[in-house]
Short mmCIF file of C-alpha atoms and ligand atoms in Angstrom, two decimals:
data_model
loop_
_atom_site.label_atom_id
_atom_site.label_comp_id
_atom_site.label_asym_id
_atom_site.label_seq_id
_atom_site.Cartn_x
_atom_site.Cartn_y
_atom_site.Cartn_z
CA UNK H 1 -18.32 -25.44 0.06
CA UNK H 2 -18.11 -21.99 1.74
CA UNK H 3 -20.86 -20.30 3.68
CA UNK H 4 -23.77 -18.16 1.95
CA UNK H 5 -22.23 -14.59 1.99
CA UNK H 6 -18.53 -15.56 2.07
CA UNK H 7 -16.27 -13.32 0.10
CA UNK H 8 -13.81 -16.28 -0.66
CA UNK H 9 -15.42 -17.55 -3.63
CA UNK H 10 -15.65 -13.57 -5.17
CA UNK H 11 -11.71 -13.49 -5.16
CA UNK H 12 -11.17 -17.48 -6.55
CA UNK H 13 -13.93 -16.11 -9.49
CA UNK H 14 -11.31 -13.03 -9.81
CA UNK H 15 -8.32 -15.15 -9.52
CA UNK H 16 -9.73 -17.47 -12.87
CA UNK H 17 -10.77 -15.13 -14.67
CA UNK H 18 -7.10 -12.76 -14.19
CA UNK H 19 -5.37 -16.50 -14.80
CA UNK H 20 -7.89 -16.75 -18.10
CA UNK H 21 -7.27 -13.17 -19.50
CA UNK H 22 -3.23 -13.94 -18.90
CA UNK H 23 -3.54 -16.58 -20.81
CA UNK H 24 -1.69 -19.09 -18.36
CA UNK H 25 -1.41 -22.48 -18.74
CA UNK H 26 -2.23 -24.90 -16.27
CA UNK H 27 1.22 -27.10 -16.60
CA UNK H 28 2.68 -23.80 -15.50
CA UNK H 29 0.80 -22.83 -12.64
CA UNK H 30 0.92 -23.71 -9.62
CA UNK H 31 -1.19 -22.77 -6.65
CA UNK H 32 0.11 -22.97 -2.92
CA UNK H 33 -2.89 -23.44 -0.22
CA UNK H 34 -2.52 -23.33 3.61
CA UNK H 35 -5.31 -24.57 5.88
CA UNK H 36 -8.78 -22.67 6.76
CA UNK H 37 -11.77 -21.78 4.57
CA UNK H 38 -9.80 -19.88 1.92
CA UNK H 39 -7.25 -23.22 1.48
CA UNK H 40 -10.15 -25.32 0.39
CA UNK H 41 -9.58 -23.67 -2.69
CA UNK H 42 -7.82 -25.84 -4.36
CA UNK H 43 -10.33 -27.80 -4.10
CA UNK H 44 -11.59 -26.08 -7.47
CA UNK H 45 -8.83 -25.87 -9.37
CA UNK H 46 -7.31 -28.03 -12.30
CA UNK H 47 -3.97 -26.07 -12.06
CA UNK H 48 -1.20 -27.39 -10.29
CA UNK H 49 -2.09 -27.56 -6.33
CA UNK H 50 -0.24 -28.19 -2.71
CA UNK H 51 -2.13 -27.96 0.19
CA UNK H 52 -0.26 -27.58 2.64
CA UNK H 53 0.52 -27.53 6.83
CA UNK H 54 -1.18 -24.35 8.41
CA UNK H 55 1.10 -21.00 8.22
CA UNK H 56 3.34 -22.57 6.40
CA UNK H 57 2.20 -22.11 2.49
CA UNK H 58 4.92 -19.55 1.72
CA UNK H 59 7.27 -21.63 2.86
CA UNK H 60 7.06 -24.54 0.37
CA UNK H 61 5.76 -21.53 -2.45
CA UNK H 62 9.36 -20.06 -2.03
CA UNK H 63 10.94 -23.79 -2.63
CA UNK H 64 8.75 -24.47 -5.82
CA UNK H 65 9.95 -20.84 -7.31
CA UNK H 66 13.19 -21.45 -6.36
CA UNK H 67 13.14 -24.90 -7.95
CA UNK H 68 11.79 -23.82 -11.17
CA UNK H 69 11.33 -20.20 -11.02
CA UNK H 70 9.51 -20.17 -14.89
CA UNK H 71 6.45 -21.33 -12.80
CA UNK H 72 3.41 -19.18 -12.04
CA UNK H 73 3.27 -19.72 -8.24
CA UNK H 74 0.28 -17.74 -6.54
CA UNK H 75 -0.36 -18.50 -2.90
CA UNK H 76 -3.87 -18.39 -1.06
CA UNK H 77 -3.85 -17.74 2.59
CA UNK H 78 -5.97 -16.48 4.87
CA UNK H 79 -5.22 -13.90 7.43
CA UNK H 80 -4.27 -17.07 9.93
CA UNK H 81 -1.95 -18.36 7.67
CA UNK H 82 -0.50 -15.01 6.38
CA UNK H 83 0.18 -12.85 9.51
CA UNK H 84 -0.67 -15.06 12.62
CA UNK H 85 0.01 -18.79 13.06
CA UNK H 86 2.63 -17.91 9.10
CA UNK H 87 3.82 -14.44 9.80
CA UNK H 88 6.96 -14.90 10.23
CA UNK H 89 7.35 -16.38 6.67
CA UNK H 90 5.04 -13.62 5.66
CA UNK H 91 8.14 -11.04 6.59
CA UNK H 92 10.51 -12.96 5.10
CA UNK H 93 9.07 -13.31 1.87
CA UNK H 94 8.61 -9.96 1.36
CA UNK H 95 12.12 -8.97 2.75
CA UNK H 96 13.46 -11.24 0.13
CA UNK H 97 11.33 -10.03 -2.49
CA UNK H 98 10.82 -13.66 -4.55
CA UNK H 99 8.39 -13.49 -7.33
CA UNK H 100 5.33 -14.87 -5.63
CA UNK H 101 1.82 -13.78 -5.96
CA UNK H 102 0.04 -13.78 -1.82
CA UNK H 103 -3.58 -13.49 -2.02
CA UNK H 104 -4.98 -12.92 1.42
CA UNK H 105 -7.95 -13.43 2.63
CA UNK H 106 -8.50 -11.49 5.78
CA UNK H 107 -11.78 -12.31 7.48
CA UNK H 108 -10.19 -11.29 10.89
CA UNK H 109 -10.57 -14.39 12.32
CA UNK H 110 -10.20 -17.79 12.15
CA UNK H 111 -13.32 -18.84 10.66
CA UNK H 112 -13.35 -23.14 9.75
CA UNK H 113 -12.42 -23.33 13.58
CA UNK H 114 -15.08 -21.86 14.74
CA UNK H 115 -14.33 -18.00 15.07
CA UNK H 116 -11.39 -17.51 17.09
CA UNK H 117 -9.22 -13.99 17.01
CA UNK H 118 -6.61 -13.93 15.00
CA UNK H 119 -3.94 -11.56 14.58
CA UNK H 120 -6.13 -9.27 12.21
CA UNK H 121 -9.02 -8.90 14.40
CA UNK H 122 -9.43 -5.30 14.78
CA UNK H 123 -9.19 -3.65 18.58
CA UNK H 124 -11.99 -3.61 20.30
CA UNK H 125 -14.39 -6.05 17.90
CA UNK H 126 -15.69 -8.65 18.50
CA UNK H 127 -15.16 -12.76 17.99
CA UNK H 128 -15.82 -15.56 19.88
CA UNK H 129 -12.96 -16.03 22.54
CA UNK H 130 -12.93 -12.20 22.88
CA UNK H 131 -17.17 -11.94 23.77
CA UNK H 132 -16.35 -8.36 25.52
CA UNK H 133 -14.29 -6.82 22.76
CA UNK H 134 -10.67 -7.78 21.86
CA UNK H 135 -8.01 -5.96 23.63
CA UNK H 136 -4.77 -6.45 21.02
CA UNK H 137 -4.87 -4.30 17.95
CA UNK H 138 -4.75 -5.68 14.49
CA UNK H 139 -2.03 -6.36 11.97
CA UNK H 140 -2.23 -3.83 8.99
CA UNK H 141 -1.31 -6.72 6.33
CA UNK H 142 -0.36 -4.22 3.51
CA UNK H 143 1.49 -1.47 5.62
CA UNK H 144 3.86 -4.98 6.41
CA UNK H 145 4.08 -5.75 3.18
CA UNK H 146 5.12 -2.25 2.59
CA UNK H 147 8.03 -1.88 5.22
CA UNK H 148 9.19 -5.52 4.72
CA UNK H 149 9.56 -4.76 0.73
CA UNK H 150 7.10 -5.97 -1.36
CA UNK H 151 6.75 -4.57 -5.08
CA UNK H 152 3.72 -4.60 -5.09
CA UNK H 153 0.86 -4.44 -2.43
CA UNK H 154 -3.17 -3.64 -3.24
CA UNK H 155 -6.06 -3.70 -0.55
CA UNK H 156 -9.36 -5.36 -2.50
CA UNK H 157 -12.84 -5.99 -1.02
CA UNK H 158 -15.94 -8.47 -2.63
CA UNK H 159 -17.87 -4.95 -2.52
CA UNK H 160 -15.39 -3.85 -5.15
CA UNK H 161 -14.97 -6.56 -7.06
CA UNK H 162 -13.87 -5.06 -10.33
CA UNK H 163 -10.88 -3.69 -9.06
CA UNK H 164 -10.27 -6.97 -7.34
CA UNK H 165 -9.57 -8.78 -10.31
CA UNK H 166 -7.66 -5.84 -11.77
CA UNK H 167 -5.20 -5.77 -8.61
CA UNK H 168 -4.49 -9.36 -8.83
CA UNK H 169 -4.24 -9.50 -12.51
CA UNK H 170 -1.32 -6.72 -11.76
CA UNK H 171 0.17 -8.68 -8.89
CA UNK H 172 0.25 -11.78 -10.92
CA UNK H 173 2.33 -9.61 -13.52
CA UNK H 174 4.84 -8.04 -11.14
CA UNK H 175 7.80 -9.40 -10.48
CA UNK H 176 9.27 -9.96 -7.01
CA UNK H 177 6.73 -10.40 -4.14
CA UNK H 178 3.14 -9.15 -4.77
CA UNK H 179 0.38 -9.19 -2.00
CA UNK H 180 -3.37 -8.43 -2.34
CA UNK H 181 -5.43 -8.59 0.83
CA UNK H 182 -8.61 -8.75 -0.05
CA UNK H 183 -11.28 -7.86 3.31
CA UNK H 184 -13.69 -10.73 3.15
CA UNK H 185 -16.96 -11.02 4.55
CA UNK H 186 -17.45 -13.61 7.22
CA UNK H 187 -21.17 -13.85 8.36
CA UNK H 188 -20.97 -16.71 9.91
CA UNK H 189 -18.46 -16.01 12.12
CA UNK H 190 -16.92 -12.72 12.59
CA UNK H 191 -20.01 -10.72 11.20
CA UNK H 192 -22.32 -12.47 13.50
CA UNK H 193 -20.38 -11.21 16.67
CA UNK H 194 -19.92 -7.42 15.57
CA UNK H 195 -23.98 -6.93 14.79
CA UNK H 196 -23.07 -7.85 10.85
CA UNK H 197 -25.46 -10.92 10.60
CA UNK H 198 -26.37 -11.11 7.01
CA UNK H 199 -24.51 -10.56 3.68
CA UNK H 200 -25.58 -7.34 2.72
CA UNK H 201 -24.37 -6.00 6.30
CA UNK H 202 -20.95 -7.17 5.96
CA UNK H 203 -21.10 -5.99 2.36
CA UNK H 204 -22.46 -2.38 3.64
CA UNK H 205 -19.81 -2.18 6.03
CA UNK H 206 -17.02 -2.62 3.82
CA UNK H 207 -18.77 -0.29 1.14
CA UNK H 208 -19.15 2.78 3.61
CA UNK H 209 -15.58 1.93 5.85
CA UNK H 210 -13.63 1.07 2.30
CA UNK H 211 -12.36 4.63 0.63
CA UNK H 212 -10.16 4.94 -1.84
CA UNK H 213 -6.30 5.29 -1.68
CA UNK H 214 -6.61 9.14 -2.91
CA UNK H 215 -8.96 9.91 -0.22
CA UNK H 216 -7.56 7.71 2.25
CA UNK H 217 -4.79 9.71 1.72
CA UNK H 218 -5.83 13.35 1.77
CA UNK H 219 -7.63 12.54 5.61
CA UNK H 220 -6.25 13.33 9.01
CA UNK H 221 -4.61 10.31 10.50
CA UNK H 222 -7.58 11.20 13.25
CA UNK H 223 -10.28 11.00 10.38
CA UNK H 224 -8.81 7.83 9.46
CA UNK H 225 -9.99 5.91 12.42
CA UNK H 226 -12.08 3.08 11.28
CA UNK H 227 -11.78 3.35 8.06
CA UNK H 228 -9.26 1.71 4.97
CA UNK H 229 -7.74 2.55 1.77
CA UNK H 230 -9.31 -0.09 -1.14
CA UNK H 231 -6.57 0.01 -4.41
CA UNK H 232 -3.09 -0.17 -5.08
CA UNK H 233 -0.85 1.01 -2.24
CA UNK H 234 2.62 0.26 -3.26
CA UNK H 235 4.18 -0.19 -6.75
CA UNK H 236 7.80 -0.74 -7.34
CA UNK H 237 10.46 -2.78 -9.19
CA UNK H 238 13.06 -3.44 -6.78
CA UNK H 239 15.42 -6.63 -8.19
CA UNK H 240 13.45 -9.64 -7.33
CA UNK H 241 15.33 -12.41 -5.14
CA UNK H 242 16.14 -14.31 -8.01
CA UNK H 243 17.62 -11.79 -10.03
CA UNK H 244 19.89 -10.70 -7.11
CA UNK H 245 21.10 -14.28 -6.90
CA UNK H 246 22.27 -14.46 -10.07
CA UNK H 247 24.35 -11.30 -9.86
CA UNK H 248 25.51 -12.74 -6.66
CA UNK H 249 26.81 -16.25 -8.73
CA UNK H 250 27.93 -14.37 -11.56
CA UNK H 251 30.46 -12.65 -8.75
CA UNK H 252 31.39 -15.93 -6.83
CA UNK H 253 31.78 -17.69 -10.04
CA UNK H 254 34.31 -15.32 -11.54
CA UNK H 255 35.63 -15.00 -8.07
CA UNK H 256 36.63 -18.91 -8.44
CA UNK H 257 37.90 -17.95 -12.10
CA UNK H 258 34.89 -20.02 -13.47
CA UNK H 259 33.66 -17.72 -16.25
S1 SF4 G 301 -16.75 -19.58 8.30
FE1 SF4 G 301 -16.54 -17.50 7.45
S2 SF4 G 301 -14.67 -17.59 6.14
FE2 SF4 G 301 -15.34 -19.71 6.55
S3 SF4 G 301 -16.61 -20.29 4.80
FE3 SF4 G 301 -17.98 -19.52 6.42
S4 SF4 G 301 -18.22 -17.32 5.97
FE4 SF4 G 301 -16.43 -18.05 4.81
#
């Protein structure tokens, strides 16, 4: 159902095939949508599926884990649902650390509506309610992710599709809170506002602007300007909520002289 050129469809192909090489079963999966393009796809899936209210996705994804936390839960969003209209459950999910799996989809701006900013939309592009250039800067999804205290955190792009599924494969096998952001190209929308009409334009621009995390790295924060670290950022196996609740009951329990 998504636009020719859309790089939603390249991460759902990358999400079944990391769910197929897992070996998960669909009673125990469950996938949380919230509203836009990228929550239309649940619309392919035979696993377990909410759709949900917009921003809000994380929100009933922590309640299912906490209900049953032997589920897979993975939750699609898109950069409106993560870090704009949702961002404050964004922050709190990864300050609590539960064992989620975010998959962003950050087209920078709110595409099924028509191409409004959102809070990703880089300073100084494009969209259409900012026609001479937007003057807020954009949320860095994964530097958020890193601060607030996710374990694990990994920038993708369709250009680089390979390592696409291999991040999420490793998110969905981390526990605590694991994000992927994957920059997806929106022709129809962003691209056609920032002089990126066609496919292969949006493709070349993530291609040439994407480096990796090494060389990212080794640049001047000057020589950085405009450009992004593709691959794993952050890696780390800090107690997940769940286990620190436990400890937490195991204390109040023997507290009451219950075990
Ligand atoms: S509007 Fe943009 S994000 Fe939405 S389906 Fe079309 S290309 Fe994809």
């Amino acid at each position: 159902m998504w636009c020719s050129g859309c790089g939603i469809g390249v991460m759902l192909g990358a999400l079944l095939r990391s769910f197929e090489e897992l070996g998960y079963e669909r009673e125990d999966t469950v996938v949380v949508t919230g509203i836009g393009c990228t929550g239309k796809s649940d619309d392919y899936l035979i696993t377990h599926a909410l759709h949900t209210t917009h921003g809000r996705a994380l929100a009933y994804a922590t309640g299912i884990k906490a209900f049953n936390p032997r589920l897979h839960v993975v939750v699609l969003m898109g950069d409106g649902d993560s870090v704009t209209i949702g961002g404050n459950h964004f922050l709190h999910a990864a300050r609590r650390n539960i064992d989620l799996t975010a998959i962003i989809i950050n087209n920078f701006n709110f595409g099924m509506t028509g191409g409004q900013f959102s809070g990703t939309t880089p300073g100084g592009m494009f969209s259409q309610t900012c026609i001479y250039g937007n003057p807020e800067r954009g949320i860095d999804i994964c530097a958020l992710a890193e601060v607030a205290g996710a374990n694990y955190v990994a920038r993708a792009t369709p250009y680089h599709v390979w390592e696409m599924k291999t991040n999420i494969k490793e998110a969905l096998g981390k526990k605590g809170f694991s994000v992927v952001e994957v920059y997806s190209p929106c022709p129809t929308n962003f691209g056609r506002h920032n002089n990126m009409k066609s496919t292969p334009d949006m493709l070349h621009w993530l291609r040439d602007k994407g480096l990796s995390v090494e060389e990212y790295n080794t640049r001047k924060p000057a020589e950085r300007e405009g450009y992004f670290a593709v691959g794993k950022l952050v890696d780390r196996d800090e107690p997940d909520f769940n286990e620190r609740y436990d400890q937490i009951r195991t204390i109040a329990r023997k507290s009451q002289g219950r075990c």
